[in-house]
Structures are given as structure tokens and as C-alpha cells.
Short mmCIF file of C-alpha atoms and ligand atoms in Angstrom, two decimals:
data_model
loop_
_atom_site.label_atom_id
_atom_site.label_comp_id
_atom_site.label_asym_id
_atom_site.label_seq_id
_atom_site.Cartn_x
_atom_site.Cartn_y
_atom_site.Cartn_z
CA MET Z 1 0.00 0.00 0.00
CA THR Z 2 1.29 3.48 -0.81
CA ALA Z 3 1.85 5.80 2.09
CA ILE Z 4 -1.25 7.78 3.04
CA THR Z 5 -0.21 11.41 3.51
CA ASN Z 6 -1.57 14.94 3.61
CA HIS Z 7 -0.56 15.23 -0.04
CA MET Z 8 -3.05 12.69 -1.33
CA PRO Z 9 -6.05 14.12 -3.19
CA THR Z 10 -8.97 14.78 -0.85
CA ALA Z 11 -11.29 12.40 -2.70
CA GLU Z 12 -8.88 9.50 -2.25
CA LEU Z 13 -8.52 10.20 1.47
CA GLN Z 14 -12.29 10.43 1.80
CA ALA Z 15 -12.79 7.16 -0.04
CA LEU Z 16 -10.31 5.36 2.21
CA ASP Z 17 -11.91 6.93 5.26
CA ALA Z 18 -15.34 5.76 4.15
CA ALA Z 19 -14.01 2.28 3.40
CA HIS Z 20 -12.31 1.63 6.73
CA HIS Z 21 -13.08 4.18 9.42
CA ILE Z 22 -16.24 4.15 11.52
CA HIS Z 23 -17.08 7.67 12.74
CA PRO Z 24 -18.59 8.22 16.19
CA PHE Z 25 -22.09 9.72 16.47
CA SER Z 26 -22.50 9.62 12.68
CA ASN Z 27 -24.60 8.01 10.02
CA ASN Z 28 -21.61 6.52 8.25
CA ALA Z 29 -23.49 5.68 5.04
CA GLU Z 30 -24.64 9.27 4.58
CA LEU Z 31 -21.23 10.62 5.49
CA ALA Z 32 -19.56 8.30 2.97
CA LYS Z 33 -21.71 9.81 0.20
CA LYS Z 34 -20.59 13.37 0.85
CA GLY Z 35 -17.12 12.60 2.21
CA ALA Z 36 -15.74 13.74 5.55
CA ARG Z 37 -13.86 17.03 5.61
CA VAL Z 38 -10.18 16.12 6.01
CA ILE Z 39 -8.43 18.28 8.60
CA THR Z 40 -4.71 18.32 7.97
CA ARG Z 41 -3.17 20.81 10.41
CA ALA Z 42 -3.99 23.50 12.92
CA LYS Z 43 -2.42 26.56 14.52
CA GLY Z 44 -3.82 28.83 17.20
CA VAL Z 45 -7.60 28.84 16.70
CA TYR Z 46 -7.55 27.90 13.01
CA LEU Z 47 -7.79 24.50 11.34
CA THR Z 48 -6.63 23.83 7.79
CA ASP Z 49 -8.29 21.23 5.59
CA SER Z 50 -6.98 19.18 2.69
CA GLU Z 51 -8.29 21.76 0.22
CA GLY Z 52 -6.21 24.45 1.91
CA GLU Z 53 -9.21 26.21 3.50
CA THR Z 54 -8.67 27.70 6.96
CA ILE Z 55 -11.54 27.28 9.40
CA LEU Z 56 -12.07 29.11 12.67
CA ASP Z 57 -12.57 26.39 15.27
CA GLY Z 58 -15.39 27.68 17.42
CA MET Z 59 -15.53 24.35 19.26
CA ALA Z 60 -11.86 23.93 20.35
CA GLY Z 61 -11.95 20.48 18.77
CA LEU Z 62 -14.53 18.80 20.95
CA TRP Z 63 -14.61 21.40 23.75
CA CYS Z 64 -11.03 20.57 24.66
CA VAL Z 65 -8.22 22.47 22.92
CA ASN Z 66 -8.29 25.23 25.53
CA ILE Z 67 -4.72 26.35 24.91
CA GLY Z 68 -5.12 26.44 21.12
CA TYR Z 69 -3.36 24.38 18.48
CA GLY Z 70 0.31 24.17 17.64
CA ARG Z 71 2.02 24.63 20.99
CA ASP Z 72 5.44 23.08 20.44
CA GLU Z 73 6.13 22.96 24.18
CA LEU Z 74 3.51 20.23 24.54
CA ALA Z 75 4.98 18.23 21.68
CA GLU Z 76 8.41 18.57 23.25
CA ALA Z 77 7.13 17.50 26.67
CA ALA Z 78 5.64 14.40 25.04
CA ALA Z 79 8.84 13.60 23.15
CA ARG Z 80 10.98 14.05 26.27
CA GLN Z 81 8.74 11.79 28.31
CA MET Z 82 8.52 9.15 25.57
CA LYS Z 83 12.28 8.92 25.49
CA GLU Z 84 12.65 8.77 29.27
CA LEU Z 85 9.72 6.56 30.28
CA PRO Z 86 7.06 6.02 27.60
CA TYR Z 87 4.86 3.86 29.78
CA TYR Z 88 4.59 2.42 33.19
CA ASN Z 89 1.62 1.59 35.36
CA THR Z 90 0.78 2.58 38.91
CA PHE Z 91 -1.14 -0.57 39.86
CA PHE Z 92 1.38 -2.67 41.70
CA GLN Z 93 3.12 -0.46 44.26
CA THR Z 94 4.92 1.67 41.71
CA THR Z 95 4.57 5.29 40.65
CA HIS Z 96 6.39 7.76 38.41
CA VAL Z 97 7.32 11.42 38.38
CA PRO Z 98 4.81 12.80 35.82
CA VAL Z 99 1.82 11.32 37.64
CA ILE Z 100 3.09 12.51 41.03
CA ALA Z 101 3.64 16.02 39.71
CA LEU Z 102 0.30 16.17 37.91
CA ALA Z 103 -1.71 14.90 40.87
CA ALA Z 104 -0.01 17.49 43.10
CA LYS Z 105 -0.68 20.25 40.55
CA ILE Z 106 -4.37 19.34 40.29
CA ALA Z 107 -4.63 19.42 44.09
CA GLU Z 108 -3.14 22.91 44.03
CA LEU Z 109 -5.55 24.18 41.37
CA ALA Z 110 -8.72 22.44 42.55
CA PRO Z 111 -10.93 24.30 45.04
CA GLY Z 112 -11.39 23.33 48.69
CA ASN Z 113 -9.89 20.07 49.80
CA LEU Z 114 -10.23 18.27 46.48
CA ASN Z 115 -6.70 16.94 46.78
CA HIS Z 116 -6.65 13.40 45.36
CA THR Z 117 -6.97 12.20 41.77
CA PHE Z 118 -7.73 8.78 40.30
CA PHE Z 119 -6.66 8.94 36.65
CA ALA Z 120 -8.36 7.67 33.50
CA ALA Z 121 -7.90 8.16 29.78
CA GLY Z 122 -10.94 10.42 29.39
CA GLY Z 123 -14.21 11.60 30.85
CA SER Z 124 -16.26 8.44 30.19
CA GLU Z 125 -13.79 6.28 32.05
CA ALA Z 126 -13.59 8.80 34.88
CA ASN Z 127 -17.37 8.78 35.29
CA ASP Z 128 -17.36 4.98 35.30
CA THR Z 129 -14.81 5.25 38.08
CA ASN Z 130 -17.11 7.66 39.92
CA LEU Z 131 -20.05 5.32 39.69
CA ARG Z 132 -18.12 2.44 41.20
CA MET Z 133 -16.31 4.67 43.65
CA VAL Z 134 -19.37 6.31 45.25
CA ARG Z 135 -21.00 2.91 45.75
CA THR Z 136 -17.79 1.52 47.22
CA TYR Z 137 -17.47 4.57 49.47
CA TRP Z 138 -20.94 4.09 50.97
CA ALA Z 139 -20.40 0.36 51.39
CA ALA Z 140 -17.17 1.12 53.23
CA LYS Z 141 -19.12 3.45 55.51
CA GLY Z 142 -21.52 0.62 56.32
CA LYS Z 143 -24.31 1.85 54.03
CA PRO Z 144 -24.24 -0.55 51.08
CA THR Z 145 -27.85 0.19 50.11
CA LYS Z 146 -26.86 3.68 49.05
CA SER Z 147 -26.23 2.81 45.41
CA ILE Z 148 -28.52 5.01 43.32
CA VAL Z 149 -26.98 7.88 41.43
CA ILE Z 150 -29.34 10.67 40.43
CA SER Z 151 -28.59 12.47 37.20
CA ARG Z 152 -30.52 14.62 34.74
CA ILE Z 153 -32.28 14.19 31.44
CA ASN Z 154 -30.16 15.71 28.63
CA ALA Z 155 -26.94 15.44 30.66
CA TYR Z 156 -23.84 14.15 28.90
CA HIS Z 157 -21.41 12.11 30.98
CA GLY Z 158 -19.78 9.90 28.34
CA SER Z 159 -20.33 7.02 25.95
CA SER Z 160 -19.35 3.90 27.89
CA VAL Z 161 -22.22 1.84 29.29
CA GLY Z 162 -21.82 3.26 32.79
CA SER Z 163 -21.25 6.87 31.83
CA ALA Z 164 -23.94 6.89 29.12
CA SER Z 165 -26.35 5.47 31.70
CA LEU Z 166 -25.42 8.34 33.99
CA GLY Z 167 -26.02 10.66 31.06
CA GLY Z 168 -29.56 11.55 30.16
CA MET Z 169 -29.44 11.36 26.39
CA VAL Z 170 -32.53 9.40 25.41
CA HIS Z 171 -31.23 8.57 21.92
CA MET Z 172 -28.16 7.01 23.53
CA HIS Z 173 -30.20 4.97 26.01
CA GLU Z 174 -32.19 3.56 23.11
CA GLN Z 175 -29.09 1.79 21.79
CA GLY Z 176 -27.46 -1.00 23.75
CA GLY Z 177 -29.64 -1.59 26.78
CA MET Z 178 -29.24 1.47 28.93
CA PRO Z 179 -29.55 2.87 31.50
CA ILE Z 180 -28.16 0.20 33.80
CA PRO Z 181 -30.01 -0.27 37.12
CA ASP Z 182 -29.89 2.20 40.00
CA ILE Z 183 -29.55 5.34 37.96
CA HIS Z 184 -32.39 7.81 38.22
CA HIS Z 185 -32.94 10.88 36.05
CA ILE Z 186 -34.65 14.12 36.97
CA ASN Z 187 -35.42 17.08 34.70
CA GLN Z 188 -32.85 19.63 33.57
CA PRO Z 189 -32.89 23.37 34.42
CA ASN Z 190 -33.50 24.44 30.82
CA TRP Z 191 -35.74 27.47 31.32
CA TRP Z 192 -35.86 28.52 27.66
CA ALA Z 193 -37.25 25.19 26.47
CA GLU Z 194 -39.17 23.99 29.50
CA GLY Z 195 -39.78 26.95 31.82
CA GLY Z 196 -43.39 27.57 30.72
CA ASP Z 197 -44.89 30.57 32.50
CA MET Z 198 -42.46 30.51 35.41
CA THR Z 199 -39.76 33.13 35.86
CA PRO Z 200 -36.24 31.70 35.48
CA GLU Z 201 -35.79 32.04 39.26
CA GLU Z 202 -38.97 30.11 40.07
CA PHE Z 203 -38.12 27.50 37.49
CA GLY Z 204 -34.57 27.05 38.82
CA LEU Z 205 -35.97 26.33 42.28
CA ALA Z 206 -38.67 24.01 40.92
CA ARG Z 207 -36.12 21.94 39.01
CA ALA Z 208 -33.79 21.79 42.03
CA HIS Z 209 -36.68 20.60 44.18
CA GLU Z 210 -37.05 17.61 41.88
CA LEU Z 211 -33.82 16.38 43.42
CA GLU Z 212 -35.30 16.56 46.91
CA GLU Z 213 -38.49 14.84 45.74
CA ALA Z 214 -36.46 12.07 44.10
CA ILE Z 215 -34.41 11.53 47.27
CA LEU Z 216 -37.56 11.33 49.38
CA ASP Z 217 -39.26 9.00 46.88
CA LEU Z 218 -36.31 6.67 46.46
CA GLY Z 219 -35.33 6.85 50.13
CA GLU Z 220 -32.35 8.67 51.60
CA ASP Z 221 -30.83 5.30 52.45
CA ARG Z 222 -30.81 4.36 48.76
CA VAL Z 223 -29.24 7.44 47.18
CA ALA Z 224 -25.46 7.63 46.86
CA ALA Z 225 -24.84 10.70 44.76
CA PHE Z 226 -26.08 13.37 42.42
CA ILE Z 227 -24.05 14.03 39.26
CA ALA Z 228 -24.30 17.11 37.06
CA GLU Z 229 -22.33 19.36 34.78
CA PRO Z 230 -22.10 22.85 36.35
CA ILE Z 231 -23.30 24.08 32.93
CA GLN Z 232 -24.57 21.41 30.54
CA GLY Z 233 -22.28 21.35 27.51
CA ALA Z 234 -23.29 18.74 24.95
CA GLY Z 235 -26.91 19.26 26.04
CA GLY Z 236 -26.75 22.72 24.45
CA VAL Z 237 -24.82 25.03 26.80
CA ILE Z 238 -27.72 25.34 29.19
CA VAL Z 239 -26.87 27.93 31.85
CA PRO Z 240 -29.09 27.18 34.85
CA PRO Z 241 -31.07 29.98 36.52
CA ALA Z 242 -29.14 31.57 39.43
CA THR Z 243 -31.43 29.92 41.98
CA TYR Z 244 -30.66 26.38 40.84
CA TRP Z 245 -27.21 25.46 42.15
CA PRO Z 246 -27.51 26.96 45.65
CA GLU Z 247 -30.66 24.91 46.18
CA ILE Z 248 -29.06 21.74 44.79
CA GLN Z 249 -26.12 22.26 47.15
CA ARG Z 250 -28.47 22.73 50.11
CA ILE Z 251 -30.31 19.51 49.28
CA CYS Z 252 -27.12 17.47 48.84
CA ASP Z 253 -25.85 18.79 52.19
CA LYS Z 254 -29.13 18.15 53.99
CA TYR Z 255 -29.47 14.53 52.88
CA GLU Z 256 -25.73 13.75 52.81
CA ILE Z 257 -25.79 12.95 49.11
CA LEU Z 258 -22.40 13.07 47.41
CA LEU Z 259 -22.20 15.77 44.79
CA ILE Z 260 -20.28 14.93 41.62
CA ALA Z 261 -19.52 17.95 39.44
CA ASP Z 262 -18.73 16.78 35.94
CA GLU Z 263 -16.12 19.37 34.99
CA VAL Z 264 -15.05 17.65 31.77
CA ILE Z 265 -16.09 20.71 29.75
CA CYS Z 266 -16.38 23.37 32.47
CA GLY Z 267 -12.95 22.65 33.96
CA PHE Z 268 -9.62 24.28 33.16
CA GLY Z 269 -10.73 27.80 32.43
CA ARG Z 270 -13.77 27.31 30.24
CA THR Z 271 -16.07 29.35 32.53
CA GLY Z 272 -13.48 31.99 33.47
CA ASN Z 273 -12.26 30.21 36.60
CA TRP Z 274 -10.18 27.08 36.84
CA PHE Z 275 -13.34 25.08 37.54
CA GLY Z 276 -17.01 25.59 36.77
CA SER Z 277 -17.77 24.73 40.40
CA GLU Z 278 -16.10 27.99 41.42
CA THR Z 279 -18.08 30.01 38.88
CA LEU Z 280 -21.38 28.40 39.88
CA GLY Z 281 -20.66 28.32 43.64
CA ILE Z 282 -20.70 24.54 44.02
CA ARG Z 283 -18.80 22.49 46.64
CA PRO Z 284 -18.45 19.06 45.03
CA ASP Z 285 -17.19 15.90 46.72
CA ILE Z 286 -15.90 14.66 43.39
CA MET Z 287 -14.99 16.43 40.17
CA THR Z 288 -14.74 14.61 36.84
CA ILE Z 289 -11.97 16.11 34.71
CA ALA Z 290 -10.65 15.47 31.17
CA LYS Z 291 -10.50 17.50 27.92
CA GLY Z 292 -8.90 20.86 28.95
CA LEU Z 293 -6.63 19.07 31.44
CA SER Z 294 -4.28 18.37 28.51
CA SER Z 295 -6.03 20.72 26.06
CA GLY Z 296 -6.80 17.53 24.15
CA TYR Z 297 -3.14 17.01 23.16
CA GLN Z 298 -3.21 13.66 24.98
CA PRO Z 299 -6.13 11.54 26.17
CA ILE Z 300 -6.32 11.95 29.93
CA GLY Z 301 -9.03 12.39 32.55
CA GLY Z 302 -9.65 11.68 36.17
CA SER Z 303 -11.78 11.84 39.29
CA VAL Z 304 -10.68 14.41 41.86
CA VAL Z 305 -11.96 13.69 45.37
CA THR Z 306 -11.89 15.41 48.75
CA ASP Z 307 -9.67 14.55 51.71
CA GLU Z 308 -12.68 13.07 53.53
CA PHE Z 309 -13.69 10.90 50.57
CA ALA Z 310 -10.12 9.76 49.97
CA ALA Z 311 -9.70 8.84 53.63
CA VAL Z 312 -12.61 6.41 53.38
CA MET Z 313 -11.45 4.94 50.07
CA ASP Z 314 -7.90 4.58 51.40
CA GLU Z 315 -9.11 1.80 53.67
CA VAL Z 316 -10.53 -0.21 50.75
CA GLU Z 317 -8.70 -2.18 48.10
CA PHE Z 318 -10.61 -0.68 45.17
CA ASN Z 319 -10.54 -3.27 42.38
CA HIS Z 320 -10.53 -0.78 39.58
CA GLY Z 321 -8.06 0.79 37.16
CA TYR Z 322 -7.21 1.30 33.52
CA THR Z 323 -4.03 0.38 31.67
CA TYR Z 324 -3.62 4.05 30.87
CA SER Z 325 -4.53 5.46 34.32
CA GLY Z 326 -1.93 8.17 34.89
CA HIS Z 327 -0.12 7.48 31.62
CA PRO Z 328 3.28 9.20 31.94
CA VAL Z 329 3.24 10.85 28.52
CA ALA Z 330 -0.32 12.12 28.96
CA ALA Z 331 0.54 13.32 32.47
CA ALA Z 332 3.68 15.14 31.27
CA VAL Z 333 1.72 16.86 28.51
CA ALA Z 334 -1.09 17.83 30.90
CA LEU Z 335 1.46 19.32 33.29
CA GLU Z 336 3.05 21.36 30.53
CA ASN Z 337 -0.40 22.52 29.43
CA LEU Z 338 -1.22 23.66 32.98
CA ARG Z 339 2.16 25.36 33.31
CA ILE Z 340 1.52 27.40 30.16
CA MET Z 341 -2.05 28.20 31.17
CA GLU Z 342 -0.82 29.53 34.51
CA GLU Z 343 2.22 31.39 33.22
CA GLU Z 344 0.31 33.04 30.41
CA GLY Z 345 -2.64 33.88 32.66
CA ILE Z 346 -5.07 32.30 30.20
CA VAL Z 347 -7.84 31.78 32.76
CA ASP Z 348 -7.59 35.38 34.01
CA GLN Z 349 -7.63 36.58 30.42
CA VAL Z 350 -10.92 34.75 29.81
CA ARG Z 351 -12.43 36.04 33.07
CA ASP Z 352 -11.32 39.66 32.75
CA VAL Z 353 -10.77 40.47 29.09
CA THR Z 354 -11.80 38.15 26.28
CA GLY Z 355 -14.75 36.51 28.07
CA PRO Z 356 -16.50 39.83 28.78
CA TYR Z 357 -15.76 41.06 25.24
CA LEU Z 358 -17.13 37.86 23.69
CA ALA Z 359 -20.20 38.09 25.98
CA GLU Z 360 -20.92 41.65 24.87
CA LYS Z 361 -20.73 40.66 21.20
CA TRP Z 362 -22.59 37.38 21.70
CA HIS Z 363 -25.57 39.12 23.27
CA THR Z 364 -25.80 41.48 20.27
CA LEU Z 365 -26.79 38.42 18.22
CA GLY Z 366 -30.04 38.46 20.18
CA ASP Z 367 -31.30 41.18 17.83
CA HIS Z 368 -31.31 38.72 14.93
CA PRO Z 369 -34.88 37.82 13.90
CA MET Z 370 -34.26 34.10 14.41
CA VAL Z 371 -32.33 34.25 17.69
CA GLY Z 372 -34.13 34.02 21.02
CA ASP Z 373 -32.04 33.16 24.02
CA THR Z 374 -28.33 34.10 24.10
CA GLN Z 375 -26.38 32.43 26.90
CA ILE Z 376 -22.70 32.73 27.69
CA VAL Z 377 -20.38 32.05 30.62
CA GLY Z 378 -16.65 32.50 30.07
CA MET Z 379 -16.03 30.91 26.70
CA MET Z 380 -18.98 28.60 26.36
CA ALA Z 381 -22.05 30.04 24.72
CA SER Z 382 -25.32 29.19 23.02
CA LEU Z 383 -28.08 30.69 20.92
CA ALA Z 384 -31.63 29.38 20.74
CA LEU Z 385 -33.04 29.58 17.22
CA THR Z 386 -36.75 30.26 17.23
CA PRO Z 387 -39.54 31.35 14.87
CA ASP Z 388 -41.00 33.52 17.67
CA LYS Z 389 -38.81 34.85 20.43
CA ASN Z 390 -41.66 36.29 22.47
CA SER Z 391 -43.37 32.96 22.99
CA ARG Z 392 -40.04 31.01 22.97
CA ALA Z 393 -41.65 28.83 20.27
CA LYS Z 394 -40.05 25.78 18.74
CA PHE Z 395 -40.04 25.36 14.96
CA ALA Z 396 -42.79 23.27 13.36
CA SER Z 397 -40.10 21.26 11.56
CA ALA Z 398 -38.48 18.23 13.20
CA PRO Z 399 -36.19 19.35 16.06
CA GLY Z 400 -32.70 20.08 14.76
CA THR Z 401 -33.73 20.76 11.14
CA VAL Z 402 -33.02 24.48 11.36
CA GLY Z 403 -30.02 23.98 13.66
CA TYR Z 404 -28.49 21.62 11.13
CA MET Z 405 -29.03 24.13 8.33
CA CYS Z 406 -27.31 26.79 10.43
CA ARG Z 407 -24.40 24.51 11.22
CA ASP Z 408 -23.98 23.92 7.47
CA ARG Z 409 -23.98 27.66 6.79
CA CYS Z 410 -21.29 28.04 9.47
CA PHE Z 411 -19.21 25.34 7.81
CA ALA Z 412 -19.67 27.07 4.45
CA ASN Z 413 -18.39 30.29 6.05
CA ASN Z 414 -15.35 28.57 7.52
CA LEU Z 415 -16.56 28.55 11.08
CA ILE Z 416 -17.10 25.49 13.23
CA MET Z 417 -20.14 26.02 15.40
CA ARG Z 418 -22.21 23.03 16.55
CA HIS Z 419 -25.93 22.60 16.75
CA VAL Z 420 -27.72 20.75 19.51
CA GLY Z 421 -31.23 20.45 18.17
CA ASP Z 422 -32.11 24.03 17.25
CA ARG Z 423 -29.58 25.52 19.70
CA MET Z 424 -26.23 26.67 18.36
CA VAL Z 425 -23.21 26.31 20.62
CA ILE Z 426 -19.62 27.49 20.69
CA SER Z 427 -16.72 26.61 22.95
CA PRO Z 428 -13.67 28.15 21.29
CA PRO Z 429 -10.04 27.83 22.36
CA LEU Z 430 -9.48 30.02 25.43
CA VAL Z 431 -6.67 31.84 23.62
CA LEU Z 432 -9.18 33.38 21.18
CA SER Z 433 -8.06 37.01 20.79
CA ILE Z 434 -10.18 40.14 20.53
CA ASP Z 435 -9.62 40.28 16.75
CA GLU Z 436 -10.52 36.62 16.41
CA ILE Z 437 -13.70 37.22 18.43
CA ASP Z 438 -14.68 39.85 15.86
CA VAL Z 439 -14.09 37.35 13.05
CA LEU Z 440 -16.09 34.69 14.87
CA ILE Z 441 -19.05 36.99 15.54
CA SER Z 442 -19.14 38.24 11.97
CA ARG Z 443 -19.13 34.67 10.61
CA VAL Z 444 -21.90 33.69 13.03
CA ARG Z 445 -23.97 36.64 11.84
CA THR Z 446 -23.44 35.77 8.17
CA ALA Z 447 -24.37 32.16 8.84
CA LEU Z 448 -27.50 33.26 10.72
CA ASP Z 449 -28.53 35.59 7.88
CA GLU Z 450 -28.03 32.86 5.29
CA THR Z 451 -29.91 30.33 7.40
CA TYR Z 452 -32.78 32.76 7.95
CA ALA Z 453 -33.09 33.31 4.20
CA GLN Z 454 -33.03 29.56 3.54
CA VAL Z 455 -35.51 28.81 6.32
CA LYS Z 456 -37.96 31.41 5.01
CA ASP Z 457 -37.56 30.19 1.40
CA ALA Z 458 -38.27 26.65 2.50
CA GLY Z 459 -41.38 27.79 4.39
CA LEU Z 460 -39.90 26.60 7.69
CA PHE Z 461 -40.08 29.88 9.59
CA LYS Z 462 -43.17 28.86 11.49
CA PRO Z 463 -43.84 27.81 15.06
CA ALA Z 464 -44.95 24.38 16.15
CA SER Z 465 -48.61 24.44 17.04
N1 PXG Q 1 -18.54 14.45 30.73
C1 PXG Q 1 -18.84 15.56 30.01
C2 PXG Q 1 -19.49 16.72 30.68
C3 PXG Q 1 -18.50 15.60 28.66
O1 PXG Q 1 -18.81 16.68 27.93
C4 PXG Q 1 -17.62 13.36 28.86
C5 PXG Q 1 -17.96 13.39 30.20
C6 PXG Q 1 -16.96 12.14 28.31
O2 PXG Q 1 -15.63 12.37 28.08
P1 PXG Q 1 -14.82 11.48 27.01
O3 PXG Q 1 -13.42 12.00 27.20
O4 PXG Q 1 -14.92 10.08 27.42
O5 PXG Q 1 -15.42 11.75 25.67
C7 PXG Q 1 -17.88 14.48 28.07
C8 PXG Q 1 -17.50 14.45 26.62
C9 PXG Q 1 -20.56 16.65 21.81
C10 PXG Q 1 -19.62 15.76 22.53
O6 PXG Q 1 -21.05 16.24 20.77
C11 PXG Q 1 -19.26 16.05 23.83
C12 PXG Q 1 -18.41 15.17 24.49
C13 PXG Q 1 -17.91 14.06 23.85
C14 PXG Q 1 -18.27 13.78 22.55
C15 PXG Q 1 -19.15 14.64 21.87
O7 PXG Q 1 -20.82 17.77 22.27
N2 PXG Q 1 -18.13 15.41 25.81
#
């Protein structure tokens, strides 16, 4: 076989891709017909494809390339570590320097007494760890019946059987026999879509109270933990009403329910603080981390737990671990990523400068005839597309039809912005500059204008009855 390189014609690469590569979350037959866009390189916030087009990456890969593309320091850290110690495990009474240093660094950055990390290769694995760990924790405390984890509809916690069961994506549960037992879902705090006649504040409280009702229904002695993203990411960048999290925290405290904050997206600067829990005022017992930990340069994630939690688990031989838990190369790269983020003040920059600027511009999109809600915290943001902003109406067309059209117009304008149903979301690299924010906003506006024209032409600009 001839070498497959960046220099091959796009069509040949696409044909080989279609022949042998199964894409996640895709209809592979449809994709094969049009051919996947081949991304060949990236620098800063821009991707380049095999046709030489440059694309502004409004999604930081998959919500993860916080530091931006093309940082040689991370490549060098990986190369150094590969030469010195490419792999060793930490299962059998051994450890190594990168994992020691990274665990200590995470303890320094994490709020409160979240000082101990169990490593994984990504967020799904880390949430599987959490599921087993909270049950093991309660059993060790003499309360083995506390095994139910409460989560939320439209949450995303990963794709493995355990983590997808924790998640609340109905279309995922439909495939492969999920959710597994002892996972219970309550409703999400999505005021725009589900708030009815309530004010956001009333609605936030009502949705938080569903947690209390679930605990009372299921029995306090049965519930181990509540898991949630501080701000739902894959669910559509749903920023909860201000009343929601304080009430959730009160309920978890009152009933001694462990609180797991899934920081896979919100962590490492995304919300303008190191962790979303700080921005939202949450005191978790466990944080799930991944993505921005290494800015996606290496697959790594973990579960960060408090001193109190770790003290209980320390007494148990926890029969759990992954070959790549604390992988030395991934750990070395993550450390270098965190060093750069700290030294360059990237989180402060998002909180004080670029985040507020992006927010100001993002909210101006609310004057577009098809845009209802505009939500943004730090550098994660969403727009609700609607045929009638006053009534917060959904489109009459199948959910996601208009969102998909908008995503296509973004692609055509060399901007990656995702759609979640008829909500548009961005999560750009945290190094996005003021000038790049202007480019992003102008491409979003063009894409919205083009979508609006298409939607009207197709007779789709009408509300569901
Ligand atoms: N928790 C959260 C909050 C996530 O967003 C995971 C866990 C799972 O992490 P891993 O590393 O196992 O993928 C995620 C991942 C999307 C999309 O379409 C989002 C994620 C993954 C894939 C697609 O928005 N988030």
C-alpha cells in the first residue's frame, strides 16, 4: 500500500476513510456519500483542511483544545517523556514522576480540599470510576444500600455503558440496553425550552426541588450521589437559573448525598475560573476532569476527590483501574499545558478580558430575527433559534432541522459552530483574541442571515402548534 499522507487528493482520502473508518455519532453511510472534511493541520484557533481552507474552530476540537493548536512545548514535553519513560503503570506499588507532579498540581488548582486524583484516559472512564467509587465509598461506611446515582435528562457524561447510563441522552439509552439499574434521572434546568410561565428564578428552584423529591421517593438510604455538569455542555450550553445550584447544594448537604460535578467541559478555564464549580458556587465531593486538562493534546481524565472521601477509600482495596490510568506521557503533557495556562494567565484573560468582550458581542446576536435566548459564561455560549422569540416557540419542523441548516452555513463560512437540536453552541479555544472574536461573531452573523433566508424560502419559519 502506498503511504497515506496529507498530499493525497482529498477524494482519495475520503474514499479510504469511508471504506475503513467508523465515525462516532454519525450516520456513516450518509457521510460516505458526501465525504468527511479532512483536517490536515492547525495553529492557534484555526484549522486547515486538505483543500487548503482555513476554518475558525469555534468548538476547540470537541470542547477541549483550551490552549489552542500548535504549541510546540507540549509536543516537546511528550517527546521528552517518551524517550525517558514512555509507559509504566501505577497498579502494583509503583509510581512515576509525571503522575506525582500532575496529581499534586491538580490538588493545588482544585478548590477546597479536592486533593486526590484517580486517573483515567478520558471523561467516560472517569465517570465509570465515579459510579463504582461512590458505591464503594458508601459500602465502606456501612451503608451498602446507598447505590442510586441521580442524574438529569439531557446530561452528557460519556459514551461507555456506565457513563452513558449516567447521562440523560434518550437517543443514547435507546441503543445497547441502557440505563443500567440504579440510575435515576430528573429534569434539567433548561428554562428557555421547559420553563413555561415561570420566571427563570422560580423555574430554577422548581427543578432543584425535583432532586429533593427524588431523594424522598427513592429513600435517603438508597441514594449515593447526584451528578451534574455545572453548565450542561453537549446538552446545548444550558446555563441554569441563578437559583438552581444553591438549592441543589443545600439539598445534597441536607441529605448527605455526594455531589459529583462533571467538569469535563467546564474545567480548566472554560467558565473563566479554573473550575465551573467555582463560577457556579458549588462544593463538590468529586470532580470529573478530562478534555482541557491536557487541552486535548493527549487523552487523559480523572476523578478528583476530597480529603474526607479519599480517607474512606484509602481503607478499601478498590478493584478498579485502567491500563492508561496516569499514563506518563499524557501526564507530562497535561502538566506542561497547565504550566503554560498559569504562566500566560489564560484563565484570568478569559475572566477579565476576552470573556467579557465575547459576551458583549454574543448578546448582540439576540437582535437577529431568528435568535431568542443568548447564553454565555466564560467561553462557552449558546443561541436558541426560534420562529417567535416572544413565545419562545419551537419550529414546526423536526427538532434540529433548522439547527443543522445553520451549522452547514457556518461550515460554508469557515466557522465550526455546533448545533444541539435548534440551539447553536460554541466553545472556542481560550486563547481566542479580541480580533478573532470579531471574526467569529461576523461569521456567526453571516451564517445566521443565510440560514434565515433559507428557512424562510423553505417555508420553515413557522412555530410548532
Ligand atoms: N462528561 C462531560 C461533561 C462531557 O462533555 C464526557 C464526560 C466524556 O468524556 P470522554 O473523554 O470520554 O469523551 C464528556 C464528553 C458533543 C460531545 O457532541 C461532547 C463530548 C464528547 C463527545 C461529543 O458535544 N463530551
